[in-house]
């Protein structure tokens, strides 16, 4: 088990059981960045891959604590769903960011690229920021407050492109989520909420991470409150929201030869709307070469993907009682098509991938299955359908609706 972030379901359940009693203290303790990070749950990676579900955490929380006591914690759990819901209606933000990452590496001045490499290698000269970068490189985990400080340092102090900073996080964070990562960086840069930036402040670090500063003081004068100022950045993303794609939230099985495709966006099909499915076979695909060539993921990040996918497949095989195949293939769409053909499937079903790398596979994947005359049915969890429908503006309008949904008794008072 990674000491900072559990990945398998059993490790996640153990970590959650230990943290659940601490939820009452979360609101007051969450901003402190402490060695070991015992004041926060460290469940972000298993929630990202859904080896542990938000629905389970919310259920356990409200069974143990009052809504008022746990509200800040519940907000934190719902932030990822908010970001995912927002990106579902703004997928162009993801595709533009990926394109900009590729282009910037070819058009930026050599000295800018060299500085970006130095800062991301923990050689900025600001020791407390370099400590954060080293922690990310070594563990694949960062406290959320540390992420915000470092992102702001990159954008507003170093004045480096936010796109490359977001790419650095995406390559190394074990919990890297296309929506949360991309949109959080846009927020720090002042793009997600126009005119609102997040500025790293020395006084904030003195308050919430005193040990970081005591042990890593060199260069911290660059973070002085009266020195750091917002950098104005032009947003190049196409404005406007698309309609939220509607997926069914349940499935009635009419064929015996159904295949279940599992992917890293949701690895607990045995819980929820696919619980009673009777698949003939289960499939997932891992592609180290694609992860490295397309996204330059760290070896630690790739290893975490192997861990969560194999854990999910083992649980699914035990639950459904059918063969489960994990293939290593450069062309994941073609591999799924070959598997579906060899298994003589009449249908393939899966949870709808979120905007991101897996969603980007869908056009070719559908093409492969259509050539075999095998329909692909995508399912969305009912709770995602509800939450995503609320994510039409900022987080706090979202939370007003979400809190009424989670706590209808209070809403009726």
XYZ file of C-alpha atoms in Angstrom:
413
model
C 0.000 0.000 0.000
C 1.234 3.495 -0.855
C 1.502 5.174 2.580
C 0.067 8.410 1.220
C -2.804 7.246 -0.937
C -4.545 3.844 -0.947
C -5.340 2.348 -4.341
C -6.985 -1.052 -3.888
C -10.508 -1.279 -2.540
C -9.478 -3.090 0.628
C -6.801 -0.515 1.426
C -9.308 2.245 0.672
C -11.918 0.712 2.986
C -9.352 0.398 5.780
C -8.212 3.997 5.346
C -11.794 5.235 5.228
C -12.719 3.314 8.390
C -9.810 4.994 10.175
C -10.737 8.457 8.918
C -14.523 8.378 9.335
C -14.389 9.317 13.057
C -12.120 12.264 12.150
C -14.680 13.821 9.800
C -16.027 15.957 12.657
C -12.616 17.655 12.939
C -12.042 17.942 9.193
C -13.302 21.506 8.702
C -10.878 22.901 11.259
C -7.877 20.750 10.379
C -8.041 20.314 6.613
C -5.916 23.308 5.534
C -2.836 22.364 7.552
C -0.083 20.685 5.566
C 1.542 18.255 7.987
C 4.034 15.404 7.641
C 2.096 12.207 6.956
C -1.118 14.114 6.146
C -3.094 12.402 8.898
C -5.496 15.371 9.068
C -6.929 14.595 5.610
C -8.331 11.360 4.223
C -5.779 10.665 1.451
C -8.603 8.875 -0.409
C -8.340 10.961 -3.574
C -6.821 8.274 -5.806
C -9.305 5.538 -4.943
C -12.169 8.023 -5.409
C -10.756 9.105 -8.768
C -10.702 5.474 -9.991
C -13.794 4.559 -8.005
C -12.302 1.655 -6.159
C -14.228 3.455 -3.409
C -17.352 5.367 -4.438
C -18.423 8.875 -3.482
C -21.868 7.400 -2.828
C -20.425 5.040 -0.214
C -18.492 7.821 1.500
C -21.513 10.124 1.576
C -23.736 7.338 2.929
C -21.287 6.425 5.694
C -20.692 10.075 6.563
C -24.370 10.941 6.979
C -24.973 7.740 8.920
C -22.238 8.714 11.396
C -22.288 12.530 11.496
C -24.858 15.287 11.150
C -24.974 17.152 7.860
C -23.913 20.394 9.557
C -20.916 18.759 11.222
C -19.796 17.067 8.010
C -20.713 19.754 5.471
C -17.154 20.887 4.691
C -16.101 17.271 4.218
C -19.097 16.556 1.986
C -18.260 19.618 -0.095
C -14.754 18.290 -0.592
C -16.107 14.914 -1.720
C -18.431 16.645 -4.188
C -15.811 18.944 -5.731
C -14.586 16.172 -8.053
C -18.131 15.512 -9.248
C -18.634 19.220 -9.809
C -15.476 19.474 -11.912
C -16.406 16.342 -13.844
C -19.928 17.587 -14.474
C -18.656 20.971 -15.669
C -16.140 19.389 -18.048
C -18.824 17.084 -19.453
C -20.488 20.183 -20.933
C -17.191 21.893 -21.849
C -15.139 19.046 -23.388
C -13.339 21.512 -25.645
C -11.406 22.741 -22.592
C -9.788 19.307 -22.226
C -8.964 18.884 -25.915
C -7.575 22.418 -26.184
C -5.369 21.901 -23.133
C -3.907 18.697 -24.575
C -3.207 20.447 -27.872
C -1.597 23.417 -26.126
C 0.679 21.145 -24.102
C 1.982 19.590 -27.314
C 2.370 22.918 -29.105
C 4.011 24.844 -26.267
C 6.852 22.359 -26.098
C 7.738 23.324 -29.680
C 7.130 27.083 -29.707
C 8.292 28.360 -26.316
C 11.771 29.900 -26.030
C 14.452 27.453 -24.944
C 15.085 29.383 -21.731
C 11.395 29.170 -20.749
C 11.345 25.419 -21.305
C 14.595 25.060 -19.361
C 13.132 27.013 -16.444
C 9.965 24.887 -16.523
C 12.110 21.744 -16.349
C 14.119 23.153 -13.443
C 11.054 24.167 -11.415
C 9.349 20.821 -11.991
C 12.567 19.039 -10.975
C 12.538 20.859 -7.597
C 15.325 23.246 -8.585
C 13.528 26.601 -8.431
C 15.622 27.992 -5.583
C 12.541 28.510 -3.402
C 13.091 25.642 -1.012
C 9.542 25.287 0.344
C 8.185 25.041 -3.210
C 10.938 22.606 -4.148
C 9.973 20.444 -1.170
C 6.444 20.237 -2.573
C 7.764 19.273 -6.016
C 10.000 16.593 -4.497
C 7.105 15.160 -2.522
C 5.073 14.871 -5.709
C 7.923 13.239 -7.621
C 8.656 10.790 -4.808
C 5.151 9.852 -3.619
C 2.675 10.788 -6.357
C 0.619 12.633 -3.747
C 0.174 16.214 -2.523
C -2.127 17.821 0.018
C -4.651 19.987 -1.827
C -3.383 23.188 -0.194
C 0.163 22.377 -1.313
C -1.113 21.819 -4.856
C -2.696 25.262 -4.886
C 0.418 26.960 -3.510
C 2.695 25.271 -6.002
C 0.391 25.908 -8.968
C 0.179 29.586 -8.022
C 3.959 29.726 -7.642
C 4.342 28.259 -11.135
C 1.827 30.606 -12.769
C 2.115 33.894 -10.880
C 5.651 33.874 -9.467
C 7.604 31.918 -12.077
C 5.207 33.144 -14.792
C 5.300 29.834 -16.625
C 2.439 28.531 -18.803
C -0.295 27.005 -16.658
C -0.774 24.316 -19.298
C 2.700 22.875 -18.677
C 2.243 22.999 -14.908
C -1.042 21.124 -15.219
C 0.728 18.597 -17.436
C 3.416 18.084 -14.774
C 0.736 17.316 -12.194
C -1.161 15.083 -14.629
C 1.972 13.030 -15.286
C 2.830 12.478 -11.638
C -0.249 12.653 -9.377
C -1.611 9.173 -8.716
C -5.085 10.704 -8.389
C -4.739 12.819 -11.542
C -8.227 13.397 -12.907
C -8.720 15.179 -16.252
C -11.450 17.416 -14.862
C -10.136 18.193 -11.374
C -6.566 18.737 -12.511
C -7.236 20.818 -15.629
C -9.946 22.988 -14.115
C -8.134 23.546 -10.812
C -5.134 24.872 -12.709
C -7.410 27.094 -14.782
C -8.924 28.399 -11.545
C -5.512 29.237 -10.043
C -4.602 31.015 -13.285
C -7.768 33.143 -13.184
C -9.454 31.495 -16.174
C -12.068 29.207 -14.662
C -13.746 32.034 -12.748
C -12.783 35.080 -14.839
C -11.049 37.727 -12.785
C -10.472 35.470 -9.769
C -6.975 34.113 -9.257
C -5.381 32.171 -6.431
C -2.186 33.744 -5.099
C 0.385 31.932 -2.997
C 1.147 34.012 0.112
C 4.022 33.633 2.535
C 1.669 34.432 5.413
C -0.560 31.536 4.340
C 2.351 29.106 4.414
C 3.453 30.468 7.798
C -0.029 29.736 9.125
C -0.703 26.338 7.562
C 2.737 24.839 6.851
C 5.168 26.251 9.432
C 7.379 23.154 9.370
C 7.822 23.481 5.602
C 9.131 27.019 6.075
C 11.294 26.299 9.115
C 13.081 23.495 7.323
C 13.032 25.056 3.835
C 13.369 28.816 4.245
C 15.752 29.689 1.421
C 14.136 31.806 -1.283
C 10.833 32.256 0.544
C 11.129 36.045 0.236
C 9.874 35.584 -3.345
C 6.517 34.581 -1.840
C 6.107 37.692 0.314
C 2.516 38.931 0.381
C 3.415 42.364 -0.975
C 5.441 40.930 -3.856
C 3.242 38.215 -5.386
C 0.715 39.647 -7.828
C -1.733 38.146 -10.284
C -0.558 37.501 -13.796
C -3.177 38.354 -16.419
C -3.730 35.435 -18.813
C -5.905 35.359 -21.907
C -8.333 32.436 -22.072
C -8.208 30.728 -25.463
C -10.854 28.098 -24.729
C -14.065 28.279 -26.737
C -16.758 29.753 -24.472
C -20.179 28.243 -24.017
C -21.533 24.979 -22.708
C -22.704 22.012 -24.734
C -25.743 19.989 -23.731
C -24.997 17.308 -21.160
C -24.962 13.965 -22.954
C -27.699 11.792 -21.481
C -26.929 8.147 -20.776
C -29.266 5.506 -19.363
C -28.885 4.872 -15.644
C -30.002 1.241 -15.723
C -29.787 -1.765 -18.027
C -32.159 -4.648 -18.757
C -30.256 -7.661 -19.990
C -31.805 -9.516 -22.919
C -28.758 -11.398 -24.198
C -26.542 -14.054 -22.629
C -23.407 -13.008 -24.509
C -22.814 -9.569 -22.995
C -19.286 -8.364 -22.404
C -18.377 -5.877 -19.669
C -15.674 -3.356 -20.586
C -13.949 -1.915 -17.522
C -11.786 1.207 -17.581
C -10.033 3.447 -15.084
C -12.880 5.968 -14.743
C -15.035 3.526 -12.748
C -13.688 0.275 -11.349
C -16.544 -0.897 -9.107
C -19.253 -2.205 -11.456
C -20.349 -4.701 -8.798
C -21.804 -1.756 -6.852
C -24.655 0.169 -8.451
C -26.673 -0.177 -11.664
C -24.555 -3.008 -13.129
C -24.605 -5.061 -9.939
C -27.031 -7.678 -11.314
C -25.495 -7.903 -14.775
C -24.650 -11.424 -15.950
C -21.747 -10.890 -18.354
C -20.175 -13.695 -20.328
C -16.748 -12.070 -20.085
C -14.996 -8.975 -18.734
C -12.267 -6.977 -20.466
C -9.849 -4.193 -19.666
C -6.758 -2.914 -21.409
C -3.492 -1.387 -20.208
C -1.092 0.307 -22.601
C 2.236 1.418 -21.169
C 3.454 2.675 -24.538
C 0.352 4.848 -25.042
C 0.579 6.199 -21.492
C 4.195 7.141 -22.130
C 3.974 8.335 -25.736
C 0.726 10.328 -25.468
C 0.882 11.554 -21.870
C 4.459 10.905 -20.673
C 3.121 9.470 -17.427
C 5.629 8.686 -14.699
C 6.480 5.056 -13.983
C 4.805 5.437 -10.580
C 1.626 6.735 -12.214
C 1.583 3.856 -14.717
C 2.138 1.345 -11.913
C -0.844 2.808 -10.043
C -3.036 2.309 -13.125
C -1.958 -1.338 -13.258
C -2.790 -1.716 -9.567
C -6.285 -0.244 -9.678
C -7.295 -1.961 -12.919
C -6.155 -5.383 -11.743
C -7.833 -4.846 -8.376
C -11.078 -3.880 -10.094
C -10.909 -6.814 -12.481
C -10.286 -9.312 -9.682
C -13.296 -8.029 -7.761
C -15.465 -8.069 -10.884
C -14.428 -11.613 -11.753
C -15.265 -12.775 -8.236
C -18.623 -10.977 -8.266
C -19.813 -11.970 -11.737
C -18.209 -15.420 -11.891
C -16.951 -15.131 -15.467
C -13.550 -14.840 -17.190
C -11.788 -11.477 -16.856
C -9.061 -10.498 -19.309
C -6.534 -7.685 -18.879
C -4.584 -7.116 -22.078
C -1.507 -5.010 -22.724
C -2.019 -3.468 -26.163
C -0.902 -0.353 -28.022
C -4.244 -0.097 -29.833
C -6.838 -0.446 -27.088
C -9.812 -0.038 -29.415
C -8.612 -2.784 -31.715
C -7.854 -5.043 -28.747
C -11.391 -4.636 -27.433
C -12.810 -5.417 -30.866
C -10.737 -8.595 -31.156
C -11.808 -9.644 -27.652
C -15.493 -9.037 -28.423
C -15.221 -11.061 -31.633
C -13.338 -13.945 -30.013
C -15.886 -14.090 -27.171
C -18.768 -14.168 -29.697
C -20.426 -11.277 -27.880
C -23.746 -9.810 -28.918
C -23.393 -6.663 -26.774
C -20.741 -4.724 -24.856
C -21.653 -2.598 -21.846
C -19.599 -0.143 -19.781
C -19.853 2.876 -17.562
C -19.700 5.985 -19.732
C -16.124 7.305 -19.601
C -15.630 10.851 -18.368
C -14.100 13.511 -20.603
C -10.429 12.580 -20.794
C -8.157 9.863 -22.211
C -10.699 7.028 -22.067
C -13.452 9.145 -23.629
C -11.007 10.021 -26.403
C -10.886 6.311 -27.300
C -14.627 6.051 -27.908
C -14.821 6.999 -31.619
C -12.359 4.274 -32.651
C -13.774 1.805 -30.174
C -17.287 2.290 -31.507
C -15.945 1.942 -35.036
C -14.375 -1.419 -34.170
C -17.570 -2.748 -32.602
C -19.832 -1.385 -35.344
C -17.771 -3.286 -37.905
C -18.611 -6.428 -35.930
C -22.262 -5.374 -35.571
C -21.883 -5.374 -31.776
C -23.689 -2.508 -30.023
C -21.964 -0.609 -27.218
C -24.207 0.506 -24.344
C -22.868 3.166 -21.983
C -24.386 3.587 -18.518
C -24.102 6.525 -16.132
C -24.538 6.151 -12.389
C -27.812 7.795 -11.257
C -25.955 9.917 -8.711
C -23.648 11.223 -11.458
C -26.645 12.128 -13.597
C -28.052 14.191 -10.739
C -24.766 15.832 -9.755
C -23.712 16.638 -13.314
C -27.052 18.315 -13.988
C -26.279 20.728 -11.126
C -22.828 21.693 -12.483
C -23.991 24.492 -14.767
C -22.284 27.459 -13.078
C -19.858 27.901 -10.165
C -19.349 25.484 -7.297
C -21.515 27.281 -4.764
C -24.682 27.323 -6.913
C -23.884 23.647 -7.513
C -23.545 23.062 -3.775
C -26.842 24.771 -2.982
C -28.596 22.219 -5.178
C -26.416 19.314 -4.101
C -26.849 20.004 -0.391
C -30.634 20.062 -0.787
C -30.376 16.719 -2.568
C -28.166 15.213 0.148
C -30.071 16.768 3.047
C -33.718 17.088 1.937
C -35.004 17.329 5.520
C -33.143 20.589 6.106
C -34.269 21.935 2.723
C -37.892 21.353 3.693
C -37.614 23.259 6.976
